[in-house]
């Protein structure tokens, strides 16, 4: 069984936790898109791990983790991340972590260009993570990016980085920002490349061999469907295909290798960064922040919080071909008296049950809610699905009905063991 784990909202749905949980039964975990804009938190055996580029299967021994061709890799950031995770007692050997030689590289200049562009946009900024993701993918699509394999040809790479630094400096000079020195950039990225070199290979035949020999593959999505470059709330999106198809183009495994797609969503909605968010609710945001929850794992920014939006989820289930849902953070709603579920948007008097493409229509979207009773009890100690309060089960069953996909997993806390499996009758 080969399964894609995908975010159904605006990211931070709890994908890392679900991937970690399912790694136990899998052989290979693969990231296919995004970069270190992702922040996946896993809590296991009393320790907290925050992963940005490393697949969340890395915490398990004897599992293979692959950073696929579709990922954009900040080499320096990845070395720092490996060092940090190793200092937490996790061993990362070259046979445990494989890095695709076709993956594109995020250079330090990309990060600075990302920040400069955001500053130039002022109040219209995207609210990026400033990890250089947009500029790196732009270079890839513009056919002037650097791939990991290019680093094997030092002369070519030095020439390309020198050119890229000169181009970037022209832009940065306009904003009076600190300019890069090409030689320094080359030294820094090459040092990181040399550290990572034992992990680098052509990962495509490795993945195909694993597939053909019946190994279980788990694809770890980053970001979420509404941040997808095609399906998201453009232009307030990231620069990759965060939806199920991105797992195939980002790994070299074909759609025929995929058996299931698990869509991960929170029991409510969150968003970090700019862009439309019809169901945002100040009270819910304040409440969850008061509990110390919903602060971004990558930037530490508070996430906006709002009611469950099934307009988004219905669309996300469609475009990803979701076969089962993992609903996390159900415990976040434990104390609420009444819960709202958005079933449609009223835009100029017309009810929409799917998100609009027109960016201005989002501003006029008024959520249509139905209210369900809260369960008003602590779910964090529940150890199986049947132990959940009846009203929590009713909430989840309405969610599934509105999305058109069955519930498969439920999260009642951040720990690995706080994942409940719904056994289908
Ligand atoms: P990801 O980017 O999709 O992997 O999600 P993040 O890790 O960025 O954000 C999810 C946050 O919710 C993290 O702090 C997780 O530890 C936490 N989390 C995940 N599932 C649950 C859950 O069921 N309950 C609670 N309370 N926290 C959860
Ligand atoms: P995970 O994998 C939540 C958001 C940023 C911004 C937009 C574009 O942890 O779910 P970018 O840096 O990608 O150019 O920023 O996308 N964003 C995320 N939001 N979770 C993420 O990843 C995100 N990765 C990017 O906040 O709005
Ligand atoms: Mg995250």
XYZ file of N, CA and C in Angstrom, residues 181-400:
660
model
N 28.978 38.509 -1.494
C 30.291 38.336 -2.100
C 30.306 36.912 -2.663
N 30.451 36.815 -3.999
C 30.316 35.514 -4.663
C 31.221 34.444 -4.046
N 32.481 34.793 -3.784
C 33.437 33.792 -3.275
C 32.954 33.209 -1.941
N 32.386 34.091 -1.120
C 31.910 33.649 0.198
C 30.717 32.686 0.048
N 29.793 33.068 -0.856
C 28.621 32.215 -1.098
C 29.088 30.851 -1.597
N 30.027 30.868 -2.533
C 30.523 29.604 -3.112
C 31.124 28.736 -2.013
N 31.915 29.338 -1.159
C 32.559 28.549 -0.103
C 31.516 27.935 0.845
N 30.546 28.769 1.230
C 29.534 28.284 2.180
C 28.696 27.140 1.600
N 28.232 27.328 0.367
C 27.353 26.277 -0.185
C 28.151 25.022 -0.525
N 29.404 25.204 -0.954
C 30.223 24.022 -1.254
C 30.567 23.224 -0.003
N 30.806 23.929 1.102
C 31.079 23.225 2.360
C 29.861 22.365 2.721
N 28.671 22.966 2.566
C 27.439 22.221 2.878
C 27.277 21.057 1.903
N 27.540 21.308 0.628
C 27.410 20.243 -0.384
C 28.318 19.063 -0.031
N 29.556 19.357 0.336
C 30.506 18.280 0.654
C 30.017 17.456 1.850
N 29.414 18.141 2.829
C 28.869 17.435 4.002
C 27.732 16.499 3.575
N 26.952 16.937 2.577
C 25.771 16.166 2.167
C 26.085 15.132 1.087
N 27.264 15.252 0.462
C 27.603 14.432 -0.699
C 27.324 12.931 -0.528
N 27.651 12.318 0.633
C 27.392 10.870 0.768
C 25.905 10.497 0.661
N 25.038 11.477 0.834
C 23.585 11.201 0.801
C 23.014 11.337 -0.621
N 23.803 11.920 -1.513
C 23.259 12.302 -2.824
C 23.351 11.152 -3.830
N 22.244 10.933 -4.548
C 22.263 9.889 -5.587
C 21.093 10.112 -6.540
N 21.045 9.259 -7.552
C 19.882 9.248 -8.430
C 18.813 8.428 -7.705
N 17.893 9.102 -7.060
C 16.929 8.412 -6.182
C 15.811 7.716 -6.966
N 15.679 8.042 -8.248
C 14.542 7.504 -9.016
C 14.606 5.974 -9.145
N 15.736 5.390 -9.604
C 15.769 3.913 -9.660
C 15.640 3.265 -8.278
N 16.125 3.934 -7.247
C 16.005 3.382 -5.889
C 14.521 3.272 -5.516
N 13.784 4.337 -5.815
C 12.355 4.338 -5.483
C 11.591 3.317 -6.323
N 11.953 3.211 -7.584
C 11.272 2.232 -8.441
C 11.552 0.809 -7.968
N 12.792 0.554 -7.556
C 13.139 -0.789 -7.066
C 12.333 -1.097 -5.801
N 12.205 -0.096 -4.936
C 11.429 -0.283 -3.698
C 9.969 -0.580 -4.041
N 9.436 0.182 -4.970
C 8.042 -0.009 -5.403
C 7.845 -1.420 -5.975
N 8.717 -1.796 -6.906
C 8.559 -3.083 -7.596
C 8.748 -4.271 -6.651
N 9.529 -4.060 -5.584
C 9.724 -5.193 -4.669
C 8.681 -5.200 -3.541
N 7.666 -4.354 -3.685
C 6.547 -4.405 -2.748
C 6.766 -3.667 -1.436
N 7.803 -2.821 -1.396
C 8.020 -2.016 -0.175
C 6.890 -0.988 -0.062
N 6.595 -0.602 1.182
C 5.507 0.369 1.385
C 6.052 1.787 1.352
N 5.497 2.596 0.464
C 5.981 3.970 0.278
C 4.992 4.957 0.904
N 5.545 5.942 1.572
C 4.726 6.973 2.204
C 5.217 8.328 1.699
N 4.347 9.095 1.097
C 4.724 10.394 0.552
C 4.283 11.475 1.528
N 5.207 12.344 1.880
C 4.899 13.392 2.865
C 4.721 14.740 2.161
N 3.496 15.192 2.089
C 3.241 16.510 1.495
C 3.721 17.609 2.424
N 4.069 18.737 1.826
C 4.367 19.931 2.622
C 3.375 21.011 2.207
N 3.171 21.991 3.083
C 2.149 23.032 2.890
C 0.761 22.380 2.758
N -0.156 23.053 2.111
C -1.513 22.500 2.035
C -2.158 22.878 0.715
N -3.313 22.267 0.442
C -3.975 22.433 -0.857
C -4.260 23.898 -1.208
N -4.653 24.680 -0.218
C -5.003 26.082 -0.513
C -3.760 26.962 -0.671
N -2.579 26.354 -0.500
C -1.315 27.058 -0.785
C -0.714 26.554 -2.091
N -1.425 25.671 -2.797
C -0.930 25.117 -4.057
C -0.869 26.225 -5.115
N 0.174 26.181 -5.932
C 0.376 27.223 -6.943
C -0.771 27.256 -7.966
N -1.433 26.121 -8.209
C -2.570 26.085 -9.140
C -3.918 26.175 -8.438
N -4.067 25.479 -7.314
C -5.392 25.345 -6.699
C -5.611 26.245 -5.485
N -4.548 26.906 -5.055
C -4.650 27.694 -3.839
C -5.228 29.073 -4.055
N -5.163 29.881 -2.997
C -5.718 31.228 -3.003
C -4.681 32.187 -3.624
N -4.416 31.952 -4.910
C -3.419 32.709 -5.665
C -3.722 34.211 -5.599
N -2.750 35.070 -5.406
C -1.309 34.839 -5.345
C -0.790 34.502 -3.939
N -1.698 34.355 -2.978
C -1.251 34.086 -1.596
C -1.055 32.578 -1.422
N -0.065 32.079 -2.096
C 0.214 30.642 -2.142
C 1.721 30.442 -2.053
N 2.148 29.199 -2.037
C 3.577 28.915 -2.155
C 3.875 28.627 -3.623
N 5.096 28.227 -3.938
C 5.482 28.156 -5.353
C 5.575 26.736 -5.897
N 4.940 25.778 -5.224
C 4.986 24.397 -5.730
C 3.588 23.804 -5.752
N 3.465 22.638 -6.395
C 2.206 21.891 -6.343
C 2.202 21.070 -5.065
N 1.422 21.562 -4.120
C 1.363 20.934 -2.801
C 0.356 19.789 -2.790
N -0.376 19.633 -3.897
C -1.435 18.627 -3.974
C -0.847 17.266 -4.405
N -1.704 16.243 -4.435
C -1.237 14.856 -4.600
C -0.308 14.667 -5.803
N -0.620 15.327 -6.919
C 0.205 15.176 -8.116
C 1.658 15.542 -7.886
N 1.895 16.488 -6.975
C 3.258 16.926 -6.670
C 4.115 15.798 -6.105
N 3.479 14.812 -5.471
C 4.231 13.679 -4.922
C 4.822 12.839 -6.042
N 4.118 12.759 -7.180
C 4.615 11.965 -8.314
C 5.674 12.746 -9.088
N 5.350 13.985 -9.471
C 6.335 14.757 -10.247
C 7.569 15.035 -9.389
N 7.390 15.069 -8.089
C 8.503 15.401 -7.202
C 9.341 14.214 -6.775
N 8.980 13.000 -7.241
C 9.730 11.819 -6.816
C 10.136 10.937 -7.980
N 9.417 11.064 -9.108
C 9.696 10.172 -10.240
C 8.912 8.879 -10.169
N 8.019 8.774 -9.182
C 7.127 7.615 -9.133
C 5.818 7.994 -9.831
N 5.270 7.106 -10.642
C 4.075 7.465 -11.419
C 2.788 7.372 -10.615
N 1.704 7.982 -11.123
C 0.410 7.884 -10.435
C -0.037 6.441 -10.213
N 0.397 5.526 -11.081
C -0.006 4.120 -10.923
C 0.634 3.467 -9.691
N 1.604 4.145 -9.089
C 2.234 3.595 -7.867
C 1.422 3.929 -6.623
N 0.439 4.799 -6.780
C -0.288 5.305 -5.606
C -1.564 4.510 -5.346
N -1.744 4.084 -4.096
C -2.945 3.329 -3.728
C -3.937 4.158 -2.913
N -3.436 5.111 -2.139
C -4.332 5.850 -1.239
C -3.817 7.269 -1.023
N -4.751 8.168 -0.742
C -4.395 9.553 -0.431
C -5.090 9.936 0.870
N -4.292 10.177 1.899
C -4.889 10.594 3.178
C -4.774 12.107 3.292
N -5.921 12.749 3.405
C -5.957 14.202 3.545
C -5.958 14.557 5.026
N -5.031 15.428 5.417
C -4.948 15.829 6.825
C -5.568 17.214 6.985
N -6.451 17.342 7.968
C -6.997 18.667 8.276
C -7.139 18.795 9.777
N -7.151 20.046 10.235
C -7.454 20.265 11.652
C -8.971 20.236 11.829
N -9.418 20.102 13.053
C -10.854 20.120 13.334
C -11.397 21.543 13.212
N -10.485 22.501 13.032
C -10.839 23.900 12.757
C -9.912 24.326 11.634
N -9.739 25.621 11.394
C -8.884 26.064 10.285
C -7.823 27.023 10.807
N -6.607 26.942 10.249
C -5.603 27.961 10.586
C -4.912 28.415 9.319
N -4.341 29.614 9.396
C -3.569 30.141 8.278
C -2.497 31.066 8.821
N -1.296 30.975 8.272
C -0.237 31.907 8.630
C 0.204 32.594 7.342
N 0.491 33.887 7.410
C 0.788 34.625 6.173
C -0.464 35.345 5.705
N -0.342 36.072 4.587
C -1.476 36.881 4.118
C -2.434 36.056 3.261
N -3.567 36.708 2.904
C -4.503 36.073 1.985
C -5.851 35.819 2.616
N -6.836 35.473 1.774
C -8.206 35.309 2.255
C -8.359 34.188 3.286
N -9.276 34.411 4.202
C -9.555 33.418 5.256
C -10.967 33.710 5.764
N -11.993 33.273 5.010
C -13.376 33.660 5.341
C -13.832 33.290 6.744
N -13.392 32.146 7.282
C -13.956 31.713 8.571
C -13.100 32.120 9.774
N -12.128 33.016 9.554
C -11.265 33.435 10.666
C -12.114 33.981 11.816
N -11.715 33.679 13.032
C -12.505 34.076 14.191
C -11.567 34.549 15.296
N -11.751 35.808 15.654
C -10.844 36.408 16.644
C -10.896 35.675 17.983
N -12.109 35.319 18.389
C -12.283 34.648 19.683
C -11.542 33.317 19.711
N -11.697 32.538 18.642
C -11.042 31.227 18.583
C -9.523 31.401 18.531
N -9.069 32.415 17.779
C -7.618 32.681 17.702
C -7.078 33.005 19.086
N -7.743 33.927 19.774
C -7.273 34.328 21.109
C -7.278 33.151 22.076
N -8.338 32.370 21.976
C -8.472 31.210 22.867
C -7.316 30.230 22.655
N -7.056 29.863 21.394
C -6.006 28.863 21.109
C -4.611 29.418 21.397
N -4.398 30.707 21.087
C -3.093 31.302 21.410
C -2.894 31.351 22.925
N -3.987 31.570 23.637
C -3.942 31.601 25.109
C -3.506 30.258 25.684
N -3.804 29.188 24.933
C -3.386 27.852 25.373
C -1.951 27.554 24.924
N -1.318 28.562 24.285
C 0.061 28.383 23.800
C 0.107 27.600 22.505
N -1.040 27.521 21.823
C -1.094 26.737 20.586
C -1.148 27.648 19.375
N -0.863 27.064 18.229
C -0.981 27.743 16.930
C 0.010 28.897 16.746
N 1.264 28.557 17.005
C 2.366 29.439 16.618
C 3.199 28.658 15.607
N 3.581 29.307 14.488
C 4.265 28.610 13.396
C 5.567 27.949 13.830
N 5.809 26.727 13.297
C 7.022 25.981 13.656
C 8.255 26.528 12.927
N 8.054 27.221 11.796
C 9.196 27.715 11.024
C 9.534 29.148 11.397
N 8.513 29.995 11.537
C 8.779 31.419 11.775
C 8.331 31.890 13.155
N 7.607 31.065 13.885
C 7.117 31.454 15.206
C 5.944 32.421 15.164
N 5.471 32.756 13.938
C 4.354 33.707 13.828
C 3.066 33.070 14.365
N 2.193 33.880 15.025
C 0.910 33.296 15.444
C 0.057 32.988 14.212
N -0.564 31.820 14.197
C -1.441 31.488 13.076
C -2.828 32.062 13.350
N -3.464 32.590 12.307
C -4.858 32.989 12.442
C -5.669 31.716 12.587
N -6.721 31.748 13.424
C -7.547 30.548 13.623
C -9.000 30.851 13.298
N -9.694 29.878 12.778
C -11.103 30.078 12.437
C -11.845 28.765 12.436
N -13.115 28.848 12.110
C -13.978 27.663 12.130
C -13.676 26.733 10.961
N -14.092 25.512 11.125
C -13.901 24.505 10.080
C -14.578 24.989 8.795
N -13.873 24.921 7.692
C -14.398 25.403 6.418
C -14.480 24.229 5.448
N -15.697 23.724 5.243
C -15.831 22.539 4.377
C -15.913 22.912 2.895
N -15.975 24.223 2.603
C -15.865 24.638 1.190
C -14.452 24.283 0.724
N -13.476 24.636 1.552
C -12.079 24.329 1.240
C -11.851 22.821 1.224
N -12.380 22.157 2.240
C -12.103 20.726 2.381
C -12.715 19.906 1.243
N -13.909 20.295 0.826
C -14.592 19.582 -0.265
C -13.746 19.670 -1.540
N -13.265 20.885 -1.801
C -12.428 21.119 -2.981
C -11.116 20.334 -2.866
N -10.527 20.379 -1.676
C -9.250 19.692 -1.453
C -9.411 18.182 -1.629
N -10.537 17.634 -1.166
C -10.768 16.196 -1.337
C -10.900 15.854 -2.821
N -11.525 16.777 -3.582
C -11.679 16.565 -5.029
C -10.330 16.526 -5.732
N -9.559 17.601 -5.578
C -8.347 17.721 -6.401
C -7.240 16.755 -5.977
N -7.312 16.275 -4.744
C -6.301 15.313 -4.292
C -6.753 13.864 -4.425
N -8.040 13.654 -4.688
C -8.551 12.279 -4.722
C -8.439 11.607 -3.366
N -8.831 12.352 -2.338
C -8.660 11.855 -0.965
C -9.475 10.578 -0.731
N -8.809 9.547 -0.204
C -9.507 8.288 0.087
C -9.849 8.159 1.575
N -9.179 8.975 2.409
C -9.463 8.944 3.840
C -8.970 10.217 4.497
N -9.618 10.585 5.601
C -9.257 11.831 6.292
C -8.545 11.547 7.612
N -7.589 12.400 7.938
C -6.981 12.393 9.274
C -7.320 13.753 9.876
N -8.171 13.766 10.875
C -8.588 15.030 11.482
C -7.818 15.219 12.790
N -6.963 16.235 12.811
C -6.112 16.453 13.979
C -6.674 17.575 14.865
N -6.077 17.734 16.011
C -6.402 18.842 16.917
C -7.874 18.901 17.317
N -8.513 17.742 17.351
C -9.906 17.685 17.810
C -9.959 18.212 19.252
N -8.914 17.927 20.020
C -8.848 18.372 21.418
C -8.840 19.890 21.559
N -8.475 20.603 20.495
C -8.475 22.074 20.547
C -9.865 22.640 20.783
N -10.890 21.842 20.445
C -12.265 22.335 20.578
C -12.951 21.783 21.839
N -12.181 21.062 22.660
C -12.762 20.368 23.824
C -13.643 21.235 24.725
N -13.261 22.528 24.876
C -13.969 23.338 25.871
C -15.090 24.183 25.276
N -15.266 24.100 23.971
C -16.241 24.991 23.339
C -17.686 24.502 23.507
N -18.561 25.466 23.722
C -19.985 25.183 23.947
C -20.688 24.848 22.618
N -20.369 25.677 21.604
C -21.035 25.509 20.306
C -19.988 25.672 19.208
N -20.090 24.841 18.200
C -19.080 24.845 17.130
C -19.728 25.180 15.790
N -19.036 26.002 15.028
C -19.565 26.390 13.722
C -18.854 25.589 12.635
N -19.621 25.182 11.654
C -19.022 24.555 10.459
C -19.497 25.337 9.248
N -18.569 25.809 8.445
C -18.933 26.558 7.240
C -19.257 25.555 6.134
N -20.457 25.682 5.586
C -20.904 24.734 4.548
C -20.917 25.362 3.158
N -20.826 26.693 3.104
C -20.858 27.370 1.806
C -20.455 28.825 1.988
N -20.191 29.509 0.889
C -19.937 30.958 0.936
C -21.086 31.648 0.214
N -21.565 32.717 0.811
C -22.508 33.586 0.114
C -21.679 34.676 -0.563
N -21.653 34.631 -1.890
C -20.939 35.682 -2.629
C -21.970 36.390 -3.508
N -22.269 37.624 -3.160
C -23.259 38.436 -3.881
C -24.614 37.725 -3.985
N -25.004 37.064 -2.890
C -26.325 36.429 -2.849
C -26.360 35.041 -3.472
N -25.237 34.576 -3.994
C -25.208 33.234 -4.589
C -24.393 32.317 -3.680
N -24.932 31.120 -3.423
C -24.239 30.180 -2.531
C -23.199 29.389 -3.328
N -21.958 29.440 -2.850
C -20.864 28.677 -3.476
C -20.449 27.554 -2.542
N -20.356 26.349 -3.068
C -19.890 25.240 -2.229
C -18.467 24.819 -2.607
N -17.878 25.558 -3.552
C -16.468 25.357 -3.905
C -15.802 26.728 -3.925
N -14.497 26.788 -3.663
C -13.829 28.098 -3.615
C -13.808 28.789 -4.986
N -13.941 30.117 -4.988
C -13.891 30.843 -6.264
C -12.452 30.997 -6.764
N -12.299 31.257 -8.058
C -10.959 31.523 -8.612
C -10.660 33.021 -8.524
N -11.694 33.833 -8.673
C -11.556 35.293 -8.702
C -11.078 35.822 -7.343
N -9.904 36.436 -7.334
C -9.333 36.852 -6.037
C -10.204 37.883 -5.321
N -10.934 38.706 -6.094
C -11.763 39.716 -5.428
C -13.016 39.090 -4.807
N -13.475 37.973 -5.396
C -14.674 37.309 -4.866
C -14.430 36.819 -3.435
N -13.190 36.460 -3.122
C -12.868 35.996 -1.772
C -13.210 37.070 -0.731
N -12.946 38.325 -1.087
C -13.185 39.407 -0.126
C -14.676 39.583 0.170
N -15.520 39.137 -0.755
C -16.965 39.292 -0.558
C -17.612 37.999 -0.046
N -16.786 36.966 0.165
C -17.341 35.665 0.596
C -17.766 35.719 2.063
N -19.067 35.514 2.287
C -19.578 35.484 3.661
C -19.884 34.022 4.002
N -19.224 33.487 5.044
C -19.447 32.068 5.354
C -20.878 31.785 5.791
N -21.397 30.674 5.333
C -22.709 30.201 5.785
C -22.416 29.081 6.786
N -22.920 29.240 7.998
C -22.563 28.287 9.054
C -23.733 27.420 9.469
N -23.406 26.222 9.890
C -24.355 25.480 10.709
C -23.673 25.265 12.059
N -24.484 25.200 13.111
C -23.909 25.108 14.452
C -24.123 23.713 15.024
N -23.064 23.176 15.566
C -23.159 21.859 16.216
C -22.791 22.013 17.690
N -23.367 21.191 18.555
C -23.033 21.322 19.974
C -21.614 20.836 20.266
N -20.918 21.537 21.165
C -19.587 21.087 21.586
C -19.718 19.894 22.513
N -18.620 19.159 22.742
C -18.690 17.963 23.598
C -18.286 18.277 25.028
N -17.634 19.434 25.207
C -17.282 19.930 26.541
C -16.661 18.862 27.437
N -15.758 18.120 26.889
C -15.005 17.190 27.748
C -13.626 16.946 27.150
N -12.716 16.509 28.006
C -11.316 16.335 27.633
C -11.131 15.067 26.789
N -10.673 15.261 25.551
C -10.485 14.084 24.687
C -9.033 13.607 24.682
N -8.135 14.372 25.322
C -6.699 14.081 25.169
C -6.293 12.708 25.709
N -7.104 12.156 26.603
C -6.766 10.849 27.170
C -7.426 9.702 26.424
N -8.223 10.012 25.388
C -8.899 8.923 24.664
C -7.862 8.057 23.953
N -7.976 6.771 24.076
C -6.978 5.897 23.455
C -7.551 5.109 22.273
N -8.838 5.244 22.043
C -9.389 4.671 20.806
C -10.595 5.481 20.349
N -10.930 5.313 19.081
C -11.974 6.153 18.478
C -13.298 6.016 19.212
N -13.658 4.802 19.606
C -14.966 4.629 20.250
C -15.062 5.345 21.582
N -13.901 5.646 22.208
C -13.931 6.341 23.504
C -14.222 7.840 23.362
N -14.250 8.364 22.141
C -14.531 9.803 21.957
C -15.966 10.108 22.377
N -16.207 11.323 22.912
C -17.583 11.676 23.276
C -18.509 11.608 22.052
N -19.771 11.272 22.280
C -20.724 11.107 21.169
C -20.812 12.370 20.312
N -20.751 13.552 20.986
C -20.886 14.798 20.207
C -19.651 15.051 19.344
N -18.486 14.581 19.803
C -17.274 14.717 18.977
C -17.402 13.804 17.764
N -17.934 12.618 17.977
C -18.119 11.689 16.852
C -19.125 12.271 15.848
N -20.170 12.935 16.390
C -21.181 13.520 15.498
C -20.562 14.655 14.666
N -19.698 15.445 15.309
C -19.005 16.545 14.603
C -18.146 15.977 13.472
N -17.401 14.914 13.779
C -16.515 14.303 12.790
C -17.316 13.653 11.661
N -18.437 13.087 12.024
C -19.220 12.420 10.995
C -19.868 13.449 10.051
N -20.242 14.615 10.605
C -20.774 15.689 9.738
C -19.663 16.229 8.827
N -18.471 16.359 9.394
C -17.318 16.821 8.601
C -17.108 15.873 7.408
N -17.094 14.587 7.695
C -16.860 13.585 6.648
C -17.956 13.639 5.590
